[in-house]
């Protein structure tokens, strides 16, 4: 239930540096099957997207309408926020204008029963090519503005020379784990 956002507010933020900005690159996702998933990714047109699909029905889908990611080897601070019925995407703390394909409204975005994937949608598919740091996922009680319980901090990600993740240190601010 840690990744069950329901119809409440949430924030997902992290730093990324793309080694190459070409092609689709998945950043964070939870993918059960092609009917049940949520994704945050950069597409081949250099736009950032967030989308939630439950039982084959879109529950929220937004994109930045311009070439948002324009340089390889530059750090970007990205934040994806649901605040009530509204989505916000920030790049380097600047709110972006959005294309709204499916508004959140009061939609419950569901509880996908799948692992949380970092740097891919599903193993072996559309990998992120770069570096990621300080991933934070927070759920907020509706309207309260305080964390509801699921906060995870990615503290360190180690890669092999081929760019594959070999170790992740993560924690809740008190306890650190390694995967």
Short mmCIF file of N, CA and C in Angstrom, two decimals:
data_model
loop_
_atom_site.label_atom_id
_atom_site.label_comp_id
_atom_site.label_asym_id
_atom_site.label_seq_id
_atom_site.Cartn_x
_atom_site.Cartn_y
_atom_site.Cartn_z
N UNK A 1 0.81 -1.21 0.00
CA UNK A 1 0.00 0.00 0.00
C UNK A 1 0.85 1.27 0.00
N UNK A 2 2.18 1.14 0.09
CA UNK A 2 3.03 2.33 0.09
C UNK A 2 2.85 3.17 -1.16
N UNK A 3 2.60 2.51 -2.30
CA UNK A 3 2.50 3.23 -3.56
C UNK A 3 1.04 3.41 -3.97
N UNK A 4 0.12 3.23 -3.06
CA UNK A 4 -1.30 3.45 -3.33
C UNK A 4 -1.61 4.92 -3.10
N UNK A 5 -1.66 5.70 -4.19
CA UNK A 5 -1.89 7.13 -4.07
C UNK A 5 -3.37 7.47 -3.93
N UNK A 6 -4.27 6.56 -4.36
CA UNK A 6 -5.70 6.79 -4.25
C UNK A 6 -6.10 8.08 -4.93
N UNK A 7 -6.92 8.87 -4.27
CA UNK A 7 -7.33 10.17 -4.82
C UNK A 7 -6.68 11.32 -4.04
N UNK A 8 -5.67 10.98 -3.23
CA UNK A 8 -5.01 11.99 -2.40
C UNK A 8 -3.86 12.68 -3.10
N UNK A 9 -3.35 13.68 -2.43
CA UNK A 9 -2.23 14.46 -2.94
C UNK A 9 -0.93 13.66 -2.77
N UNK A 10 0.01 13.90 -3.69
CA UNK A 10 1.32 13.26 -3.59
C UNK A 10 2.36 14.13 -4.28
N UNK A 11 3.61 13.82 -4.00
CA UNK A 11 4.74 14.48 -4.63
C UNK A 11 5.81 13.45 -4.91
N UNK A 12 6.37 13.49 -6.11
CA UNK A 12 7.49 12.63 -6.48
C UNK A 12 8.56 13.55 -7.03
N UNK A 13 9.70 13.62 -6.34
CA UNK A 13 10.75 14.50 -6.87
C UNK A 13 12.10 13.84 -6.77
N UNK A 14 12.99 14.27 -7.66
CA UNK A 14 14.31 13.67 -7.77
C UNK A 14 15.17 14.52 -8.70
N UNK A 15 16.44 14.23 -8.71
CA UNK A 15 17.40 14.86 -9.62
C UNK A 15 17.77 13.85 -10.69
N UNK A 16 17.91 14.30 -11.93
CA UNK A 16 18.36 13.43 -13.01
C UNK A 16 19.40 14.14 -13.87
N UNK A 17 20.29 13.34 -14.42
CA UNK A 17 21.23 13.81 -15.43
C UNK A 17 21.20 12.77 -16.54
N UNK A 18 20.78 13.18 -17.72
CA UNK A 18 20.70 12.28 -18.87
C UNK A 18 22.06 12.22 -19.56
N UNK A 19 22.57 11.00 -19.80
CA UNK A 19 23.78 10.85 -20.60
C UNK A 19 23.48 11.09 -22.07
N UNK A 20 22.25 10.78 -22.46
CA UNK A 20 21.78 10.92 -23.83
C UNK A 20 20.31 11.29 -23.74
N UNK A 21 19.86 12.29 -24.48
CA UNK A 21 18.46 12.72 -24.36
C UNK A 21 17.57 12.15 -25.46
N UNK A 22 18.10 11.26 -26.30
CA UNK A 22 17.31 10.70 -27.39
C UNK A 22 16.44 9.55 -26.91
N UNK A 23 15.29 9.38 -27.57
CA UNK A 23 14.40 8.25 -27.31
C UNK A 23 13.60 8.40 -26.04
N UNK A 24 12.65 7.46 -25.86
CA UNK A 24 11.86 7.39 -24.63
C UNK A 24 12.75 6.84 -23.52
N UNK A 25 12.66 7.45 -22.33
CA UNK A 25 13.42 6.97 -21.18
C UNK A 25 12.53 6.99 -19.95
N UNK A 26 12.26 5.81 -19.42
CA UNK A 26 11.45 5.68 -18.22
C UNK A 26 12.26 6.09 -17.00
N UNK A 27 11.63 6.85 -16.12
CA UNK A 27 12.31 7.31 -14.91
C UNK A 27 11.84 6.53 -13.69
N UNK A 28 10.55 6.49 -13.47
CA UNK A 28 9.97 5.76 -12.33
C UNK A 28 8.65 5.18 -12.79
N UNK A 29 8.35 3.97 -12.35
CA UNK A 29 7.08 3.38 -12.76
C UNK A 29 6.67 2.26 -11.82
N UNK A 30 5.43 1.91 -11.95
CA UNK A 30 4.88 0.71 -11.34
C UNK A 30 4.03 0.10 -12.44
N UNK A 31 4.44 -1.07 -12.93
CA UNK A 31 3.81 -1.66 -14.11
C UNK A 31 3.38 -3.08 -13.78
N UNK A 32 2.07 -3.32 -13.76
CA UNK A 32 1.54 -4.65 -13.54
C UNK A 32 1.30 -5.33 -14.89
N UNK A 33 0.58 -4.64 -15.78
CA UNK A 33 0.33 -5.10 -17.14
C UNK A 33 -0.10 -3.89 -17.96
N UNK A 34 -0.44 -4.09 -19.25
CA UNK A 34 -0.77 -2.93 -20.08
C UNK A 34 -2.11 -2.29 -19.74
N UNK A 35 -2.80 -2.79 -18.73
CA UNK A 35 -4.05 -2.19 -18.26
C UNK A 35 -3.91 -1.49 -16.91
N UNK A 36 -2.83 -1.76 -16.19
CA UNK A 36 -2.65 -1.26 -14.83
C UNK A 36 -1.20 -0.82 -14.61
N UNK A 37 -0.99 0.51 -14.58
CA UNK A 37 0.36 1.01 -14.42
C UNK A 37 0.33 2.51 -14.13
N UNK A 38 1.46 3.00 -13.64
CA UNK A 38 1.73 4.44 -13.64
C UNK A 38 3.18 4.63 -14.05
N UNK A 39 3.43 5.73 -14.76
CA UNK A 39 4.75 5.98 -15.34
C UNK A 39 5.12 7.45 -15.21
N UNK A 40 6.38 7.70 -15.02
CA UNK A 40 6.96 9.03 -15.19
C UNK A 40 8.12 8.83 -16.16
N UNK A 41 8.10 9.58 -17.27
CA UNK A 41 9.14 9.37 -18.28
C UNK A 41 9.37 10.60 -19.13
N UNK A 42 10.47 10.55 -19.88
CA UNK A 42 10.81 11.55 -20.89
C UNK A 42 10.60 10.87 -22.23
N UNK A 43 9.84 11.52 -23.11
CA UNK A 43 9.60 10.89 -24.41
C UNK A 43 10.62 11.35 -25.45
N UNK A 44 10.51 10.82 -26.66
CA UNK A 44 11.49 11.13 -27.71
C UNK A 44 11.42 12.57 -28.19
N UNK A 45 10.34 13.30 -27.86
CA UNK A 45 10.25 14.72 -28.18
C UNK A 45 10.75 15.60 -27.02
N UNK A 46 11.41 14.99 -26.05
CA UNK A 46 12.03 15.68 -24.92
C UNK A 46 11.01 16.31 -23.97
N UNK A 47 9.82 15.75 -23.94
CA UNK A 47 8.78 16.19 -23.01
C UNK A 47 8.75 15.27 -21.80
N UNK A 48 8.32 15.78 -20.68
CA UNK A 48 8.12 14.96 -19.48
C UNK A 48 6.65 14.58 -19.38
N UNK A 49 6.38 13.33 -19.02
CA UNK A 49 5.01 12.85 -18.90
C UNK A 49 4.81 12.10 -17.60
N UNK A 50 3.59 12.19 -17.08
CA UNK A 50 3.15 11.37 -15.96
C UNK A 50 1.79 10.82 -16.35
N UNK A 51 1.61 9.52 -16.14
CA UNK A 51 0.31 8.94 -16.48
C UNK A 51 -0.03 7.78 -15.56
N UNK A 52 -1.32 7.67 -15.26
CA UNK A 52 -1.87 6.60 -14.43
C UNK A 52 -2.98 5.93 -15.21
N UNK A 53 -2.92 4.60 -15.33
CA UNK A 53 -3.96 3.82 -16.01
C UNK A 53 -4.37 2.69 -15.08
N UNK A 54 -5.69 2.55 -14.89
CA UNK A 54 -6.23 1.52 -14.00
C UNK A 54 -7.34 0.80 -14.75
N UNK A 55 -7.23 -0.53 -14.85
CA UNK A 55 -8.20 -1.36 -15.57
C UNK A 55 -8.43 -0.85 -16.98
N UNK A 56 -7.35 -0.38 -17.62
CA UNK A 56 -7.42 0.09 -19.00
C UNK A 56 -7.97 1.48 -19.19
N UNK A 57 -8.30 2.18 -18.10
CA UNK A 57 -8.87 3.52 -18.17
C UNK A 57 -7.87 4.53 -17.62
N UNK A 58 -7.61 5.58 -18.40
CA UNK A 58 -6.71 6.63 -17.94
C UNK A 58 -7.32 7.36 -16.76
N UNK A 59 -6.55 7.50 -15.68
CA UNK A 59 -6.99 8.19 -14.47
C UNK A 59 -6.29 9.52 -14.29
N UNK A 60 -5.31 9.79 -15.12
CA UNK A 60 -4.57 11.05 -15.10
C UNK A 60 -3.42 10.95 -16.06
N UNK A 61 -3.31 11.92 -16.99
CA UNK A 61 -2.20 11.91 -17.95
C UNK A 61 -1.89 13.35 -18.33
N UNK A 62 -0.63 13.72 -18.11
CA UNK A 62 -0.17 15.08 -18.36
C UNK A 62 1.20 15.05 -19.02
N UNK A 63 1.49 16.09 -19.81
CA UNK A 63 2.80 16.22 -20.45
C UNK A 63 3.20 17.69 -20.51
N UNK A 64 4.49 17.93 -20.45
CA UNK A 64 4.98 19.27 -20.73
C UNK A 64 4.90 19.44 -22.25
N UNK A 65 4.39 20.58 -22.75
CA UNK A 65 4.16 20.72 -24.18
C UNK A 65 5.39 21.14 -24.99
N UNK A 66 6.47 21.45 -24.33
CA UNK A 66 7.65 21.94 -25.03
C UNK A 66 8.82 21.00 -24.80
N UNK A 67 9.90 21.26 -25.51
CA UNK A 67 11.14 20.51 -25.30
C UNK A 67 11.70 20.87 -23.94
N UNK A 68 11.33 20.11 -22.95
CA UNK A 68 11.68 20.42 -21.57
C UNK A 68 13.11 19.99 -21.25
N UNK A 69 13.48 18.81 -21.69
CA UNK A 69 14.83 18.29 -21.44
C UNK A 69 15.63 18.52 -22.72
N UNK A 70 16.55 19.46 -22.67
CA UNK A 70 17.24 19.88 -23.90
C UNK A 70 18.73 19.60 -23.91
N UNK A 71 19.31 19.21 -22.78
CA UNK A 71 20.75 19.00 -22.72
C UNK A 71 21.11 17.72 -22.00
N UNK A 72 22.00 16.97 -22.60
CA UNK A 72 22.60 15.83 -21.91
C UNK A 72 23.66 16.38 -20.96
N UNK A 73 23.99 15.58 -19.96
CA UNK A 73 25.06 15.89 -19.02
C UNK A 73 24.81 17.15 -18.20
N UNK A 74 23.54 17.50 -18.01
CA UNK A 74 23.15 18.60 -17.13
C UNK A 74 22.18 18.05 -16.09
N UNK A 75 22.31 18.50 -14.86
CA UNK A 75 21.41 18.04 -13.81
C UNK A 75 20.10 18.82 -13.88
N UNK A 76 18.99 18.08 -13.73
CA UNK A 76 17.64 18.65 -13.67
C UNK A 76 16.98 18.19 -12.38
N UNK A 77 16.37 19.12 -11.66
CA UNK A 77 15.55 18.75 -10.51
C UNK A 77 14.11 18.67 -11.00
N UNK A 78 13.50 17.48 -10.92
CA UNK A 78 12.15 17.25 -11.41
C UNK A 78 11.22 16.98 -10.24
N UNK A 79 10.01 17.55 -10.32
CA UNK A 79 9.00 17.28 -9.30
C UNK A 79 7.65 17.15 -9.98
N UNK A 80 6.95 16.07 -9.63
CA UNK A 80 5.62 15.77 -10.15
C UNK A 80 4.68 15.77 -8.96
N UNK A 81 3.64 16.61 -9.00
CA UNK A 81 2.78 16.83 -7.84
C UNK A 81 1.31 16.69 -8.25
N UNK A 82 0.57 15.96 -7.43
CA UNK A 82 -0.89 16.00 -7.53
C UNK A 82 -1.37 16.80 -6.34
N UNK A 83 -2.12 17.86 -6.63
CA UNK A 83 -2.68 18.71 -5.59
C UNK A 83 -4.17 18.83 -5.88
N UNK A 84 -4.97 18.05 -5.13
CA UNK A 84 -6.41 18.01 -5.40
C UNK A 84 -6.65 17.47 -6.80
N UNK A 85 -7.40 18.18 -7.63
CA UNK A 85 -7.69 17.70 -8.98
C UNK A 85 -6.62 18.08 -10.00
N UNK A 86 -5.55 18.74 -9.54
CA UNK A 86 -4.59 19.37 -10.44
C UNK A 86 -3.24 18.67 -10.40
N UNK A 87 -2.56 18.67 -11.55
CA UNK A 87 -1.19 18.18 -11.65
C UNK A 87 -0.25 19.36 -11.86
N UNK A 88 0.92 19.27 -11.26
CA UNK A 88 1.98 20.26 -11.47
C UNK A 88 3.26 19.50 -11.79
N UNK A 89 4.00 19.97 -12.77
CA UNK A 89 5.33 19.44 -13.06
C UNK A 89 6.30 20.62 -12.98
N UNK A 90 7.35 20.44 -12.17
CA UNK A 90 8.37 21.47 -11.99
C UNK A 90 9.70 20.96 -12.54
N UNK A 91 10.41 21.82 -13.23
CA UNK A 91 11.77 21.53 -13.69
C UNK A 91 12.66 22.62 -13.13
N UNK A 92 13.62 22.22 -12.32
CA UNK A 92 14.51 23.18 -11.64
C UNK A 92 13.69 24.24 -10.91
N UNK A 93 12.64 23.77 -10.22
CA UNK A 93 11.77 24.60 -9.38
C UNK A 93 10.91 25.60 -10.15
N UNK A 94 10.82 25.45 -11.47
CA UNK A 94 9.96 26.30 -12.29
C UNK A 94 8.78 25.46 -12.77
N UNK A 95 7.56 25.91 -12.44
CA UNK A 95 6.37 25.16 -12.87
C UNK A 95 6.23 25.25 -14.38
N UNK A 96 5.96 24.12 -14.99
CA UNK A 96 5.81 24.03 -16.45
C UNK A 96 4.34 24.13 -16.84
N UNK A 97 4.07 24.70 -18.01
CA UNK A 97 2.71 24.61 -18.53
C UNK A 97 2.50 23.17 -18.95
N UNK A 98 1.26 22.69 -18.93
CA UNK A 98 1.00 21.27 -19.18
C UNK A 98 -0.06 21.07 -20.24
N UNK A 99 0.11 19.99 -21.00
CA UNK A 99 -0.97 19.45 -21.81
C UNK A 99 -1.70 18.48 -20.91
N UNK A 100 -3.02 18.62 -20.84
CA UNK A 100 -3.83 17.78 -19.97
C UNK A 100 -4.64 16.84 -20.86
N UNK A 101 -4.22 15.57 -20.91
CA UNK A 101 -4.93 14.58 -21.71
C UNK A 101 -6.11 14.00 -20.93
N UNK A 102 -5.85 13.63 -19.67
CA UNK A 102 -6.88 13.15 -18.76
C UNK A 102 -6.65 13.83 -17.42
N UNK A 103 -7.55 14.72 -16.98
CA UNK A 103 -7.34 15.39 -15.70
C UNK A 103 -7.53 14.42 -14.54
N UNK A 104 -6.77 14.67 -13.45
CA UNK A 104 -6.96 13.86 -12.25
C UNK A 104 -8.39 13.99 -11.73
N UNK A 105 -8.90 15.21 -11.67
CA UNK A 105 -10.22 15.41 -11.10
C UNK A 105 -10.29 14.77 -9.73
N UNK A 106 -11.31 13.96 -9.50
CA UNK A 106 -11.43 13.22 -8.24
C UNK A 106 -11.05 11.76 -8.43
N UNK A 107 -10.41 11.43 -9.55
CA UNK A 107 -10.07 10.05 -9.86
C UNK A 107 -9.19 9.41 -8.79
N UNK A 108 -9.53 8.19 -8.44
CA UNK A 108 -8.68 7.33 -7.64
C UNK A 108 -7.72 6.68 -8.62
N UNK A 109 -6.43 6.93 -8.47
CA UNK A 109 -5.46 6.38 -9.42
C UNK A 109 -5.07 4.94 -9.09
N UNK A 110 -5.68 4.39 -8.05
CA UNK A 110 -5.55 2.96 -7.78
C UNK A 110 -4.36 2.56 -6.95
N UNK A 111 -4.27 1.25 -6.80
CA UNK A 111 -3.18 0.62 -6.06
C UNK A 111 -2.65 -0.49 -6.94
N UNK A 112 -1.59 -0.22 -7.67
CA UNK A 112 -1.01 -1.20 -8.59
C UNK A 112 -0.20 -2.19 -7.76
N UNK A 113 -0.49 -3.47 -7.92
CA UNK A 113 0.21 -4.50 -7.15
C UNK A 113 1.41 -5.01 -7.96
N UNK A 114 2.41 -4.15 -8.07
CA UNK A 114 3.63 -4.48 -8.81
C UNK A 114 4.80 -3.79 -8.13
N UNK A 115 6.02 -4.25 -8.40
CA UNK A 115 7.18 -3.57 -7.81
C UNK A 115 7.29 -2.13 -8.31
N UNK A 116 7.96 -1.31 -7.54
CA UNK A 116 8.30 0.03 -7.98
C UNK A 116 9.58 -0.10 -8.80
N UNK A 117 9.55 0.37 -10.04
CA UNK A 117 10.72 0.32 -10.91
C UNK A 117 11.36 1.69 -10.98
N UNK A 118 12.66 1.72 -10.86
CA UNK A 118 13.43 2.95 -10.99
C UNK A 118 14.33 2.78 -12.20
N UNK A 119 14.25 3.71 -13.13
CA UNK A 119 15.07 3.75 -14.34
C UNK A 119 14.60 2.77 -15.42
N UNK A 120 13.38 2.25 -15.29
CA UNK A 120 12.80 1.40 -16.33
C UNK A 120 11.31 1.27 -16.05
N UNK A 121 10.54 0.87 -17.07
CA UNK A 121 9.11 0.61 -16.86
C UNK A 121 8.92 -0.83 -16.43
N UNK A 122 9.51 -1.71 -17.16
CA UNK A 122 9.56 -3.12 -16.81
C UNK A 122 10.96 -3.58 -17.16
N UNK A 123 11.51 -4.52 -16.44
CA UNK A 123 12.89 -4.92 -16.71
C UNK A 123 13.10 -5.24 -18.19
N UNK A 124 14.14 -4.62 -18.75
CA UNK A 124 14.49 -4.84 -20.14
C UNK A 124 13.80 -3.91 -21.13
N UNK A 125 13.11 -2.86 -20.64
CA UNK A 125 12.33 -2.02 -21.55
C UNK A 125 12.55 -0.54 -21.27
N UNK A 126 12.97 0.21 -22.29
CA UNK A 126 13.07 1.67 -22.26
C UNK A 126 13.80 2.20 -21.03
N UNK A 127 15.02 1.77 -20.87
CA UNK A 127 15.83 2.15 -19.72
C UNK A 127 16.17 3.64 -19.73
N UNK A 128 16.32 4.17 -18.56
CA UNK A 128 16.87 5.51 -18.37
C UNK A 128 18.36 5.44 -18.58
N UNK A 129 18.92 6.38 -19.32
CA UNK A 129 20.35 6.44 -19.59
C UNK A 129 20.90 7.68 -18.91
N UNK A 130 21.36 7.52 -17.68
CA UNK A 130 21.90 8.66 -16.96
C UNK A 130 22.04 8.38 -15.49
N UNK A 131 21.98 9.44 -14.71
CA UNK A 131 22.15 9.38 -13.28
C UNK A 131 20.90 9.92 -12.60
N UNK A 132 20.57 9.35 -11.45
CA UNK A 132 19.42 9.79 -10.68
C UNK A 132 19.86 9.89 -9.21
N UNK A 133 19.32 10.90 -8.51
CA UNK A 133 19.72 11.11 -7.13
C UNK A 133 18.54 11.68 -6.34
N UNK A 134 18.53 11.40 -5.05
CA UNK A 134 17.61 11.99 -4.08
C UNK A 134 16.13 11.83 -4.45
N UNK A 135 15.74 10.62 -4.78
CA UNK A 135 14.34 10.34 -5.07
C UNK A 135 13.52 10.37 -3.79
N UNK A 136 12.45 11.17 -3.80
CA UNK A 136 11.54 11.26 -2.66
C UNK A 136 10.12 11.08 -3.16
N UNK A 137 9.38 10.16 -2.54
CA UNK A 137 7.97 9.94 -2.87
C UNK A 137 7.18 10.17 -1.59
N UNK A 138 6.24 11.11 -1.65
CA UNK A 138 5.44 11.42 -0.47
C UNK A 138 3.96 11.40 -0.83
N UNK A 139 3.19 10.79 0.07
CA UNK A 139 1.73 10.86 0.00
C UNK A 139 1.29 11.80 1.09
N UNK A 140 0.26 12.59 0.82
CA UNK A 140 -0.23 13.55 1.79
C UNK A 140 -1.69 13.24 2.08
N UNK A 141 -2.08 13.42 3.33
CA UNK A 141 -3.49 13.31 3.68
C UNK A 141 -4.23 14.41 2.94
N UNK A 142 -5.39 14.10 2.42
CA UNK A 142 -6.14 15.05 1.60
C UNK A 142 -6.27 16.41 2.29
N UNK A 143 -5.64 17.42 1.71
CA UNK A 143 -5.76 18.78 2.20
C UNK A 143 -4.95 19.10 3.44
N UNK A 144 -4.29 18.12 4.05
CA UNK A 144 -3.59 18.38 5.31
C UNK A 144 -2.19 18.92 5.11
N UNK A 145 -1.55 18.55 3.98
CA UNK A 145 -0.20 19.03 3.71
C UNK A 145 0.87 18.39 4.57
N UNK A 146 0.57 17.25 5.18
CA UNK A 146 1.56 16.53 5.97
C UNK A 146 1.66 15.12 5.43
N UNK A 147 2.86 14.52 5.47
CA UNK A 147 2.99 13.17 4.93
C UNK A 147 2.04 12.19 5.60
N UNK A 148 1.44 11.32 4.77
CA UNK A 148 0.52 10.31 5.26
C UNK A 148 1.26 9.06 5.69
N UNK A 149 2.47 8.82 5.18
CA UNK A 149 3.16 7.64 5.64
C UNK A 149 4.19 7.07 4.68
N UNK A 150 4.03 7.22 3.39
CA UNK A 150 4.97 6.60 2.47
C UNK A 150 5.96 7.63 1.96
N UNK A 151 7.08 7.70 2.61
CA UNK A 151 8.17 8.56 2.14
C UNK A 151 9.40 7.69 2.05
N UNK A 152 10.04 7.71 0.89
CA UNK A 152 11.27 6.96 0.72
C UNK A 152 12.30 7.88 0.11
N UNK A 153 13.52 7.79 0.60
CA UNK A 153 14.59 8.60 0.09
C UNK A 153 15.64 7.68 -0.53
N UNK A 154 15.94 7.90 -1.79
CA UNK A 154 17.04 7.18 -2.42
C UNK A 154 18.30 7.95 -2.07
N UNK A 155 19.22 7.30 -1.38
CA UNK A 155 20.40 7.99 -0.90
C UNK A 155 21.59 7.79 -1.82
N UNK A 156 21.65 6.66 -2.49
CA UNK A 156 22.79 6.40 -3.36
C UNK A 156 22.41 5.31 -4.35
N UNK A 157 22.82 5.46 -5.59
CA UNK A 157 22.63 4.42 -6.61
C UNK A 157 23.99 4.17 -7.24
N UNK A 158 24.46 2.91 -7.22
CA UNK A 158 25.71 2.54 -7.85
C UNK A 158 25.43 1.86 -9.18
N UNK A 159 26.25 2.16 -10.17
CA UNK A 159 26.12 1.63 -11.52
C UNK A 159 27.39 0.91 -11.91
N UNK A 160 27.27 -0.10 -12.78
CA UNK A 160 28.45 -0.73 -13.35
C UNK A 160 28.86 0.07 -14.60
N UNK A 161 29.99 -0.26 -15.24
CA UNK A 161 30.43 0.51 -16.41
C UNK A 161 29.43 0.51 -17.57
N UNK A 162 28.53 -0.46 -17.63
CA UNK A 162 27.51 -0.51 -18.68
C UNK A 162 26.29 0.34 -18.35
N UNK A 163 26.30 0.99 -17.18
CA UNK A 163 25.19 1.85 -16.78
C UNK A 163 24.06 1.13 -16.09
N UNK A 164 24.25 -0.15 -15.74
CA UNK A 164 23.21 -0.91 -15.04
C UNK A 164 23.33 -0.67 -13.54
N UNK A 165 22.19 -0.60 -12.88
CA UNK A 165 22.18 -0.39 -11.43
C UNK A 165 22.68 -1.66 -10.75
N UNK A 166 23.65 -1.49 -9.85
CA UNK A 166 24.19 -2.64 -9.12
C UNK A 166 23.82 -2.60 -7.64
N UNK A 167 23.52 -1.42 -7.10
CA UNK A 167 23.16 -1.30 -5.69
C UNK A 167 22.39 -0.01 -5.48
N UNK A 168 21.36 -0.07 -4.63
CA UNK A 168 20.58 1.11 -4.26
C UNK A 168 20.53 1.18 -2.74
N UNK A 169 20.89 2.33 -2.19
CA UNK A 169 20.68 2.60 -0.77
C UNK A 169 19.45 3.46 -0.65
N UNK A 170 18.53 3.06 0.21
CA UNK A 170 17.30 3.82 0.40
C UNK A 170 16.89 3.75 1.85
N UNK A 171 16.01 4.66 2.23
CA UNK A 171 15.56 4.66 3.62
C UNK A 171 14.38 5.59 3.82
N UNK A 172 13.94 5.64 5.06
CA UNK A 172 12.78 6.46 5.41
C UNK A 172 13.18 7.69 6.21
N UNK A 173 14.45 8.02 6.22
CA UNK A 173 14.94 9.15 6.98
C UNK A 173 15.53 8.73 8.31
N UNK A 174 15.20 7.52 8.77
CA UNK A 174 15.73 7.00 10.02
C UNK A 174 16.58 5.76 9.78
N UNK A 175 16.07 4.84 8.98
CA UNK A 175 16.73 3.57 8.70
C UNK A 175 17.16 3.52 7.25
N UNK A 176 18.37 3.02 7.00
CA UNK A 176 18.87 2.88 5.64
C UNK A 176 18.92 1.42 5.27
N UNK A 177 18.49 1.11 4.04
CA UNK A 177 18.50 -0.24 3.52
C UNK A 177 19.33 -0.27 2.26
N UNK A 178 19.77 -1.45 1.87
CA UNK A 178 20.53 -1.62 0.63
C UNK A 178 19.91 -2.74 -0.16
N UNK A 179 19.83 -2.54 -1.47
CA UNK A 179 19.25 -3.55 -2.36
C UNK A 179 20.25 -3.91 -3.41
#
